[in-house]
Short mmCIF file of C-alpha atoms and ligand atoms in Angstrom, two decimals:
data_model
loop_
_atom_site.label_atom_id
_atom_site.label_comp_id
_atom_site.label_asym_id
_atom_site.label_seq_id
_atom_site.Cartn_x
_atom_site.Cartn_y
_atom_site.Cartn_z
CA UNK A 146 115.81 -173.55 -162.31
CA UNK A 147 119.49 -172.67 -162.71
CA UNK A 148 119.97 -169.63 -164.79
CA UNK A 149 124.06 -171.19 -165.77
CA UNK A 150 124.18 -170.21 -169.23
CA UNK A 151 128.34 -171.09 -169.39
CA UNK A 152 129.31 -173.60 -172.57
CA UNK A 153 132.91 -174.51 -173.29
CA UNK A 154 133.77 -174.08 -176.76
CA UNK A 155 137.00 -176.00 -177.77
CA UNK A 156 138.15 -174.30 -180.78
CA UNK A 157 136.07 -171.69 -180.75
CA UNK A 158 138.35 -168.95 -182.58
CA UNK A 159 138.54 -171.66 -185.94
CA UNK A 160 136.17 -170.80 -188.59
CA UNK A 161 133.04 -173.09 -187.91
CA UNK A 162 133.37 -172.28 -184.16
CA UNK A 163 133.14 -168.51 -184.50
CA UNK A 164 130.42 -168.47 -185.94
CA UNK A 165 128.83 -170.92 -183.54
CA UNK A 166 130.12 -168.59 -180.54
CA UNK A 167 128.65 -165.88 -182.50
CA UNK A 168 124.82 -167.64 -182.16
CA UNK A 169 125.39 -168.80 -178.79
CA UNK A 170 125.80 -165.08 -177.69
CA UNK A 171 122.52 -164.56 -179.80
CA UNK A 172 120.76 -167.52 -178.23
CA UNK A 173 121.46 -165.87 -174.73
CA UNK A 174 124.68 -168.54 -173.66
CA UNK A 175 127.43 -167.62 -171.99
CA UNK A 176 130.24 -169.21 -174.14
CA UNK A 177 134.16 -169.93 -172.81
CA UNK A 178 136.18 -170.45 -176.09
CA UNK A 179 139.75 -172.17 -175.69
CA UNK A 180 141.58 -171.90 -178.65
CA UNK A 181 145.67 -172.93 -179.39
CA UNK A 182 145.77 -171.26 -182.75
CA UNK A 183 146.32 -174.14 -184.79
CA UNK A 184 143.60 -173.41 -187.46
CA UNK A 185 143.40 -169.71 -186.33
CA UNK A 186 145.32 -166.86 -186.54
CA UNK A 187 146.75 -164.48 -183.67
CA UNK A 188 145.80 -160.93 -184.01
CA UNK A 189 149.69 -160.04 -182.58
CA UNK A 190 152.42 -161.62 -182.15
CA UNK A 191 151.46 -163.96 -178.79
CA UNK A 192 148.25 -161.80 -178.61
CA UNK A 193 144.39 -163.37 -179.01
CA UNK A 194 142.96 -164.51 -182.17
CA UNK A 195 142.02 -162.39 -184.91
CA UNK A 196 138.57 -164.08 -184.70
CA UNK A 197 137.67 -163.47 -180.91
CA UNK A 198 138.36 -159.48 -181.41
CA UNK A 199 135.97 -159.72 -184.60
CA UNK A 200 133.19 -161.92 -182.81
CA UNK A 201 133.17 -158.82 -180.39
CA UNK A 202 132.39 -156.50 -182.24
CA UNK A 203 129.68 -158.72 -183.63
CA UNK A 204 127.88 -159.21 -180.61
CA UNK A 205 129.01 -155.89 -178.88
CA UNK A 206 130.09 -157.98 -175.58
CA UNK A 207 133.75 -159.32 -174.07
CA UNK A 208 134.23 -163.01 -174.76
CA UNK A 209 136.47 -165.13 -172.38
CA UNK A 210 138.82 -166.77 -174.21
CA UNK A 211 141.85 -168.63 -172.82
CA UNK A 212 144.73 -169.92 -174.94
CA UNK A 213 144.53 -173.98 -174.06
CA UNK A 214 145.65 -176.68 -175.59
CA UNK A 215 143.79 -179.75 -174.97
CA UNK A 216 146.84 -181.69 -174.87
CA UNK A 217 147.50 -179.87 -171.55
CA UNK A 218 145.67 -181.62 -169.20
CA UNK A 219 146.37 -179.44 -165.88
CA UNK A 220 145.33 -176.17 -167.79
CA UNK A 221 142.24 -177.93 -168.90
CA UNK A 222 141.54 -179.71 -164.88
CA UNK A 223 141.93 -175.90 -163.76
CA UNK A 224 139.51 -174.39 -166.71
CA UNK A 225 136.86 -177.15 -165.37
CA UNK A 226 137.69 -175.88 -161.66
CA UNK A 227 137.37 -172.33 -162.46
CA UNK A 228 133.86 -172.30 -164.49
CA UNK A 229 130.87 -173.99 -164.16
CA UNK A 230 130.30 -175.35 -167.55
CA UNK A 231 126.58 -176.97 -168.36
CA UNK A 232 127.81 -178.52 -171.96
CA UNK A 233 130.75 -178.37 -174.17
CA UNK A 234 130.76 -178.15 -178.09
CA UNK A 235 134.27 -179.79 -179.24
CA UNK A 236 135.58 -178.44 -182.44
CA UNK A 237 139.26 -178.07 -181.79
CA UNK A 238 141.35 -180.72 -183.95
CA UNK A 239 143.48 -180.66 -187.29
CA UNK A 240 141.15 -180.69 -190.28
CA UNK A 241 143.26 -180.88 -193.50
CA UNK A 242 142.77 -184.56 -194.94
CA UNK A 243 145.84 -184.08 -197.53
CA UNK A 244 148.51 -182.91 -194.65
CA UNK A 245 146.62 -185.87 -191.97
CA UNK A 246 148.06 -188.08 -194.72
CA UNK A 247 151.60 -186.81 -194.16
CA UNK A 248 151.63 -186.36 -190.32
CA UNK A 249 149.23 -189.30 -189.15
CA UNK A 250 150.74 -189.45 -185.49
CA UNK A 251 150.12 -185.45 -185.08
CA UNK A 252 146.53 -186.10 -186.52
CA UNK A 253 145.77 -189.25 -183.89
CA UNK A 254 147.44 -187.51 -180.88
CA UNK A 255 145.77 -184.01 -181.10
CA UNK A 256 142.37 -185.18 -182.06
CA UNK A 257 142.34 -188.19 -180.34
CA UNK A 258 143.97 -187.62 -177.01
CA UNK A 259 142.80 -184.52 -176.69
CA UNK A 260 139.27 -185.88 -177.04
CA UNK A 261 140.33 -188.23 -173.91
CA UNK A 262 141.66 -185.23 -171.80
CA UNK A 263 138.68 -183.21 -172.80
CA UNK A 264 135.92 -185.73 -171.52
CA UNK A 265 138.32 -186.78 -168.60
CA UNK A 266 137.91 -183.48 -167.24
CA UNK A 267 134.10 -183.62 -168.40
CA UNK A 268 133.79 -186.73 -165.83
CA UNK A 269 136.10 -185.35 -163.14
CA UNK A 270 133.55 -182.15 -162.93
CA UNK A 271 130.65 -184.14 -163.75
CA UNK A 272 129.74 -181.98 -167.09
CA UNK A 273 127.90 -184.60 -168.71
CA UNK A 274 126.33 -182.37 -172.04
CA UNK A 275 128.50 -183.05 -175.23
CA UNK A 276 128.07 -181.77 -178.95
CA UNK A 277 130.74 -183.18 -180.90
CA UNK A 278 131.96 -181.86 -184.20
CA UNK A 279 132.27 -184.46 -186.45
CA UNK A 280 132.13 -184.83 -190.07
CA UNK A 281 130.93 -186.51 -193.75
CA UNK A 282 134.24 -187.73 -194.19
CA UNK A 283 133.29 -190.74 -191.89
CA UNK A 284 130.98 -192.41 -194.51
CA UNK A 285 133.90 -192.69 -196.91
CA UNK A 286 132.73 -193.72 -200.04
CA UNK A 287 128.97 -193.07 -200.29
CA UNK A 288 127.20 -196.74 -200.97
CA UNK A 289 124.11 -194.93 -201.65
CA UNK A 290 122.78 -190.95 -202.00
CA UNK A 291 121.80 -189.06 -200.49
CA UNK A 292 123.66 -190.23 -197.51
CA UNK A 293 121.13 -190.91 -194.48
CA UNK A 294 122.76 -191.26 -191.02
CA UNK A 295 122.15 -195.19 -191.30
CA UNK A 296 125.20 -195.05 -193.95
CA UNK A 297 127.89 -197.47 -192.96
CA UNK A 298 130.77 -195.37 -191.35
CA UNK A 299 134.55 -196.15 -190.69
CA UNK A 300 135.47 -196.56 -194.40
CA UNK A 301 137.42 -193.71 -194.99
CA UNK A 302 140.76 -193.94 -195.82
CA UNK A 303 142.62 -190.41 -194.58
CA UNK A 304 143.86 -190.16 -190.89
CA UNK A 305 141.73 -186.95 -190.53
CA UNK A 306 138.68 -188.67 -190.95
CA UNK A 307 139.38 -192.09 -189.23
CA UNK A 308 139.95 -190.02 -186.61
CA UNK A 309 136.51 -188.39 -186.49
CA UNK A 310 135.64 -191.94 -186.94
CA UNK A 311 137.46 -192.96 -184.12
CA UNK A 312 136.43 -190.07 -181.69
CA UNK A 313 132.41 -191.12 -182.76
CA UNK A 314 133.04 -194.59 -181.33
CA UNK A 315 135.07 -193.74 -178.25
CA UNK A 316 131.65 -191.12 -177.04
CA UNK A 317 129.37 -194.49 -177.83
CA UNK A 318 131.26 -196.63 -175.55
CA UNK A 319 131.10 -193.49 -173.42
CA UNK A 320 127.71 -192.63 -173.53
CA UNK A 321 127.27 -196.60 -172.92
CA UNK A 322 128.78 -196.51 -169.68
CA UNK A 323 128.10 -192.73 -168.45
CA UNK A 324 124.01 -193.03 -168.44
CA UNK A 325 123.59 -189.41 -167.61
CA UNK A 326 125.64 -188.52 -170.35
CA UNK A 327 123.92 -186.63 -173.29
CA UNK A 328 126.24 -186.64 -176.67
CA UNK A 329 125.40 -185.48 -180.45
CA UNK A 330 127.54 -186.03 -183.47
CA UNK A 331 127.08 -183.78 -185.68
CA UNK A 332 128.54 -184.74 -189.26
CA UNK A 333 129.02 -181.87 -191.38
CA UNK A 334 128.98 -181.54 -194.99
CA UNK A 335 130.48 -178.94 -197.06
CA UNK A 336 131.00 -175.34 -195.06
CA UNK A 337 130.97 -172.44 -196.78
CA UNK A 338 130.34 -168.80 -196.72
CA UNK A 339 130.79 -165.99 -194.07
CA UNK A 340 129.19 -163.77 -191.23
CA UNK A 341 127.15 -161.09 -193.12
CA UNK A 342 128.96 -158.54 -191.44
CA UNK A 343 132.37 -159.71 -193.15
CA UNK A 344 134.09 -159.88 -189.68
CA UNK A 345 134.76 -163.33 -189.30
CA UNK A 346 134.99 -166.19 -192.09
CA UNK A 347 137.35 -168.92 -193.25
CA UNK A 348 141.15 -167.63 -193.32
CA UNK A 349 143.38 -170.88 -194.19
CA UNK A 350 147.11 -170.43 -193.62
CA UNK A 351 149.05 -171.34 -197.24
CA UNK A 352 146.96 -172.97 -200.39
CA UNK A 353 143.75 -173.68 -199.42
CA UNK A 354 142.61 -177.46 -199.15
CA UNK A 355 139.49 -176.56 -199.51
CA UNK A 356 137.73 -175.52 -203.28
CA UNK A 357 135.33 -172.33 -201.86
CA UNK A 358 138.41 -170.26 -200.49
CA UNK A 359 140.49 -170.80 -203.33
CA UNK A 360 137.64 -169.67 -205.62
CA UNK A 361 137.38 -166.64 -203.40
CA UNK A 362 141.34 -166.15 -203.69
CA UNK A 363 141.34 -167.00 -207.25
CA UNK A 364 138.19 -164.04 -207.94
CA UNK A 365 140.43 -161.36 -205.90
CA UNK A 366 143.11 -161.69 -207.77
CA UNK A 367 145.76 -164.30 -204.58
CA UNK A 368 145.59 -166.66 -207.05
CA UNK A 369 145.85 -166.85 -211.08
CA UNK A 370 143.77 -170.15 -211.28
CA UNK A 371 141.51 -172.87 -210.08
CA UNK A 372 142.62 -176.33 -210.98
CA UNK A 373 139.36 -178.41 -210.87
CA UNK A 374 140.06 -181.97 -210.13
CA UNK A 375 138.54 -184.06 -212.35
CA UNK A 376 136.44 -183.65 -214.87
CA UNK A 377 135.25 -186.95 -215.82
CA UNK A 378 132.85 -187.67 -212.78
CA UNK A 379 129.71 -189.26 -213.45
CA UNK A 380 127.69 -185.84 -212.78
CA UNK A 381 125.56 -183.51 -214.38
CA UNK A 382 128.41 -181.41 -215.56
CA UNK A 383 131.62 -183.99 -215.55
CA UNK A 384 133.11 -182.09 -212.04
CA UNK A 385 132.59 -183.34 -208.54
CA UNK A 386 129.41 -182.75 -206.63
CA UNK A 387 129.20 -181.81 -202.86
CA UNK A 388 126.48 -180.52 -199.97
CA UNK A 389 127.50 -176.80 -199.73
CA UNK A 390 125.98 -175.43 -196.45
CA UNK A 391 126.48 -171.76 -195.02
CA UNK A 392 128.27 -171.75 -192.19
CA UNK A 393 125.86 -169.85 -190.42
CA UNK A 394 123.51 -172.32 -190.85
CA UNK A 395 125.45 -174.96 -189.61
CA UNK A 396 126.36 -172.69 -186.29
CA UNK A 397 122.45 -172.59 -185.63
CA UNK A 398 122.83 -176.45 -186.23
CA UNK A 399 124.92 -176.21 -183.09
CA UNK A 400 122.29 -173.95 -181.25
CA UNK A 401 119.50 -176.30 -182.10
CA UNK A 402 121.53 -179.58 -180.89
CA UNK A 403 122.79 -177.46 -177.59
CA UNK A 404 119.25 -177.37 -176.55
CA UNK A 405 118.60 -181.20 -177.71
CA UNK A 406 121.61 -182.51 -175.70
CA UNK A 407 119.83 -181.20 -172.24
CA UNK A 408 117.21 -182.85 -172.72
CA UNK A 409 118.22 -185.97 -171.74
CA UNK A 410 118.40 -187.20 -174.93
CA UNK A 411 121.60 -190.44 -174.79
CA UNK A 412 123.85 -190.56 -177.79
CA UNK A 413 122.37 -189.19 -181.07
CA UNK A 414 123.87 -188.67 -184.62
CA UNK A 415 122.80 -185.78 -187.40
CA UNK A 416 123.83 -184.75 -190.82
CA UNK A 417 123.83 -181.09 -191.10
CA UNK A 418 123.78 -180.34 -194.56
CA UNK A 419 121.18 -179.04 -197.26
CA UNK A 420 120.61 -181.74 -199.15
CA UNK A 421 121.28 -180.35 -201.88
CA UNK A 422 124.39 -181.22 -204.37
CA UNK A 423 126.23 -178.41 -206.30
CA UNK A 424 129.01 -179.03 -208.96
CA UNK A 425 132.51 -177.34 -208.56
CA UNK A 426 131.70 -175.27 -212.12
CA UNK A 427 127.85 -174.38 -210.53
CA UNK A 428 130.14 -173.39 -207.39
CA UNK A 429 132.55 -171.39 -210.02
CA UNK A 430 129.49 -170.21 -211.53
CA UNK A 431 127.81 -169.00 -208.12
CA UNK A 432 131.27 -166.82 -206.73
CA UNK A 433 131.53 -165.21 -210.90
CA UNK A 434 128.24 -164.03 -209.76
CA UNK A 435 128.62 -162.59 -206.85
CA UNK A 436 132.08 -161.04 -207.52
CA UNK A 437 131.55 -159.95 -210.90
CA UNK A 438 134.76 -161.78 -212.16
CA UNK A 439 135.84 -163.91 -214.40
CA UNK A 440 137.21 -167.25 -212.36
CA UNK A 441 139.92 -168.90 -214.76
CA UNK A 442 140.01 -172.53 -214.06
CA UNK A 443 141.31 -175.67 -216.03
CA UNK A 444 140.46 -179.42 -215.52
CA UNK A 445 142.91 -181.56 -214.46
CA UNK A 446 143.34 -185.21 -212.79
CA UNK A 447 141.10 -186.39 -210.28
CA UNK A 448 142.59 -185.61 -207.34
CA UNK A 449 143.21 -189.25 -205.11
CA UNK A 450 141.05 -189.82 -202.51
CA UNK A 451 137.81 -187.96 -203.82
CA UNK A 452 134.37 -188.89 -204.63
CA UNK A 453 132.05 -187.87 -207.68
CA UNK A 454 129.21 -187.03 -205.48
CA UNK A 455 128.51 -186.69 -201.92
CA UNK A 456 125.38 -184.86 -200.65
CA UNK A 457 123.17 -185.33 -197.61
CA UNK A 458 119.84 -187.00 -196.10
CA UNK A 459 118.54 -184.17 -194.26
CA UNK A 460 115.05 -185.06 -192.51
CA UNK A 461 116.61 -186.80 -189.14
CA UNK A 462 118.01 -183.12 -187.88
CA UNK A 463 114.77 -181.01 -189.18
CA UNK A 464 112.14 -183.82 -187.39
CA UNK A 465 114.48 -184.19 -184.12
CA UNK A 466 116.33 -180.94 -183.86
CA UNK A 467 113.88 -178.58 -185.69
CA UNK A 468 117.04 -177.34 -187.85
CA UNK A 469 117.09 -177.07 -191.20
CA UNK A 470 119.31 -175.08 -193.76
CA UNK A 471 117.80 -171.79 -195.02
CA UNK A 472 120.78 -169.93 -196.69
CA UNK A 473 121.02 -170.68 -200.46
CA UNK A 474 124.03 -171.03 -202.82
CA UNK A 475 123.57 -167.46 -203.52
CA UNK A 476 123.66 -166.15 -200.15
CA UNK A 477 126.91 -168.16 -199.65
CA UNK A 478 128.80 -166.84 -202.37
CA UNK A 479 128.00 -163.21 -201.68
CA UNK A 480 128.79 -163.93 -197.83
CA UNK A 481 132.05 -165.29 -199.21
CA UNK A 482 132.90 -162.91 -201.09
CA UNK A 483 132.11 -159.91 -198.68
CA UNK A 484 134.54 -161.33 -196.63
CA UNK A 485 137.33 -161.77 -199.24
CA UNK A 486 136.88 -158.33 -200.04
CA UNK A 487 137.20 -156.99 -196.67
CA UNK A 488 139.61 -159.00 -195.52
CA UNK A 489 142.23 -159.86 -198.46
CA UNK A 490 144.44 -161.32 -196.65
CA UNK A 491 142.60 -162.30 -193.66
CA UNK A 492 142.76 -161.62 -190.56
CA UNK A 493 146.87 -161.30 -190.20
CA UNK A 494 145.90 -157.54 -191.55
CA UNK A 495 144.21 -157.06 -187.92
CA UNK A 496 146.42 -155.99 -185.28
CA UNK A 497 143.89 -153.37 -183.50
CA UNK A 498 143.62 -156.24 -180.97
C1 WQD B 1166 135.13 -179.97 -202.87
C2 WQD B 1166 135.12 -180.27 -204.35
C3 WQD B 1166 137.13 -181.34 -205.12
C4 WQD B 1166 139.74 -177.88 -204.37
C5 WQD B 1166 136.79 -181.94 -197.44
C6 WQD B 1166 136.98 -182.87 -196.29
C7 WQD B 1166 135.77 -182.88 -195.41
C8 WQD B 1166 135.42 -181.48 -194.99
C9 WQD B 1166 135.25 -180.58 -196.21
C10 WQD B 1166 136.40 -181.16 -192.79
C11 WQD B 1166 135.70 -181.64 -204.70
C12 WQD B 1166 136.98 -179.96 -205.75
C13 WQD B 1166 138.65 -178.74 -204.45
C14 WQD B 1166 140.36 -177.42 -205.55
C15 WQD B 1166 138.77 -178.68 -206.84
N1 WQD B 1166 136.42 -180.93 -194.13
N2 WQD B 1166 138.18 -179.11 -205.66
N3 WQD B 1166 139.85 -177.84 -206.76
O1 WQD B 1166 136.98 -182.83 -200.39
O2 WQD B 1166 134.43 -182.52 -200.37
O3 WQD B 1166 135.71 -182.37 -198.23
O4 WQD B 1166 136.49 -180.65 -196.93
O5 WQD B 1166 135.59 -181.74 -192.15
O6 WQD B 1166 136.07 -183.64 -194.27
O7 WQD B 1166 137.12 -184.17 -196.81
O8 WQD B 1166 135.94 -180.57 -199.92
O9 WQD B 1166 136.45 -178.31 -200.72
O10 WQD B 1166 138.31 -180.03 -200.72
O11 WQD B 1166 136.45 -180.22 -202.38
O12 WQD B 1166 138.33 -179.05 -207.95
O13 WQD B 1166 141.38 -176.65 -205.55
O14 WQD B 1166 135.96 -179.32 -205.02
O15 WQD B 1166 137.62 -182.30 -206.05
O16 WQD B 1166 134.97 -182.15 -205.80
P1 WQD B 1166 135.77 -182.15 -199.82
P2 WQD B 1166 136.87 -179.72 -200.90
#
């Protein structure tokens, strides 16, 4: 029985795969991260991202880390000829659904063709173990809640998520014709939250897209206020509702679908989520209470392109994968906030690297 450990992590420096790299040096792995920097930030000028020198001190060990871009296919062919790798998890891609609107080409040619040069090198070197990060986005509008993995998919409207979309039917028709291939989409809800050591966490360049760090940026004092958008939804509370899930859950999601995908399992689709929905004000609520401040906010117009509610089915991963989610809203918002606090301007502030 081989002892090879090695897994290529595309994108491992970004926020969800940090903490994912994190687990898989808990879970015994031997992880490879490639990273280009596009949704992380360099410690120095040139240097390696903030992230990789924090995830070290985490686990107390050296993590190889290369600087790759998937759109270069010769430094990818020589990766694959220089390490042994027994499955990759794919995170790297662009991620904001507002700027995918703006730059669709970028959006399609990164995530899409990079996808292609990615498993192109898979086949060349025979690597046939794939976890693929994928996303909610691809059920667009939910028909129904909570959202099993039966939903219809391929609705939604932004480039960012059509490309998810996109990337989920390319690895069918892939797994159709590779029969030793092993591949699980994984479509994530809402991330949130932080490593409890307040090392590593979500640090987006400019105006957050996303409502959780501009909370955080709003309750240290970045930011003056929260605009909530829309407050008219037909929810408890008039605000939008979402599946909020700690990203260090959704990293052992990753652990628990690493093992699944070598065991010969074909093509297979989860929702990692909680299952639970939380309102932006509950979310407000949650991050006043672990801060201790006052969050000023006011209501304004839905913003285009979002949904009232939008929370998941979660029994397919906890029967198949033995996953579920175990970190409450709580424990999210004090993560969160630990790492606002220690990091107030993220990890730019880090040039020990
Ligand atoms: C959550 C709620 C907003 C910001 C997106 C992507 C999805 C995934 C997660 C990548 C909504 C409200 C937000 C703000 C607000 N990303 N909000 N003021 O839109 O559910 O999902 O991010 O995979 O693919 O679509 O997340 O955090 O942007 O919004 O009121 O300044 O917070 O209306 O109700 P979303 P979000």
């Amino acid at each position: 029985m081989s002892d090879n450990k090695c897994i290529l992590v595309t994108g491992g420096a970004g926020y969800i795969g940090s903490h994912t790299v994190v687990e898989l040096v808990n879970a015994g792995y031997d992880p490879v991260v490639i990273d280009n920097c596009a949704n992380a930030v360099r410690a120095s000028e040139n240097g390696r991202p903030g992230s990789i020198k924090r995830i070290e001190k985490i686990v107390d060990k050296k993590i190889i880390y290369y600087d790759i871009d998937l759109l270069n296919k010769a430094a990818l062919d020589d990766l694959f000829a220089k390490h042994s790798f027994i499955a990759v998890i794919h995170f790297a891609g662009l991620k904001a659904v507002g700027e995918s609107i703006e730059i669709p080409i970028e959006y399609y040619k990164v995530n899409i063709c990079g996808t292609l040069n990615l498993i192109e090198c898979m086949k060349k070197y025979q690597v046939s173990n794939l976890v693929f990060s994928s996303s909610a986005t691809v059920y667009g509008t939910p028909q129904y809640l909570p959202i099993d993995e039966n939903h219809t998919v391929g609705s939604c409207t932004n480039p960012y998520g059509k490309s998810k979309y996109f990337i989920e039917e390319i690895l069918r028709d892939v797994g159709k014709a590779e029969k030793d291939w092993n591949i699980i989409l994984l479509r994530y809800f809402n991330p949130v939250g932080s490593h409890k050591s307040g090392l590593i966490g979500e640090d987006p360049q400019g105006t957050p897209n996303n409502l959780m760090p501009y909370v955080a940026q709003v309750a240290i004092g970045r930011r003056s206020q929260l605009s909530i958008f829309g407050g008219d939804y037909d929810t408890p509370d008039g605000t939008g509702v979402r599946d909020y899930i700690h990203v260090v859950d959704l990293a052992l999601g990753h652990i628990a679908a690493l093992k699944k995908v070598s065991t010969k399992c074909g093509l297979k689709v989860y929702n990692l989520g909680t299952g639970k929905g939380y309102s932006v004000l509950d979310m407000v609520r949650g991050m006043e209470k672990a801060s201790g401040k006052k969050i000023p906010y006011k209501i304004v117009d839905r913003r285009d392109g979002d949904v009232g509610s939008c929370y998941a089915e979660v029994t397919l991963a906890q029967t198949e994968l033995g996953w579920k989610s175990d970190r409450n809203l709580e424990e999210m918002c004090e993560d969160l906030w630990r790492w606002q606090t220690k990091n107030p301007k993220g990890f730019q502030t880090d040039n020990s690297s």
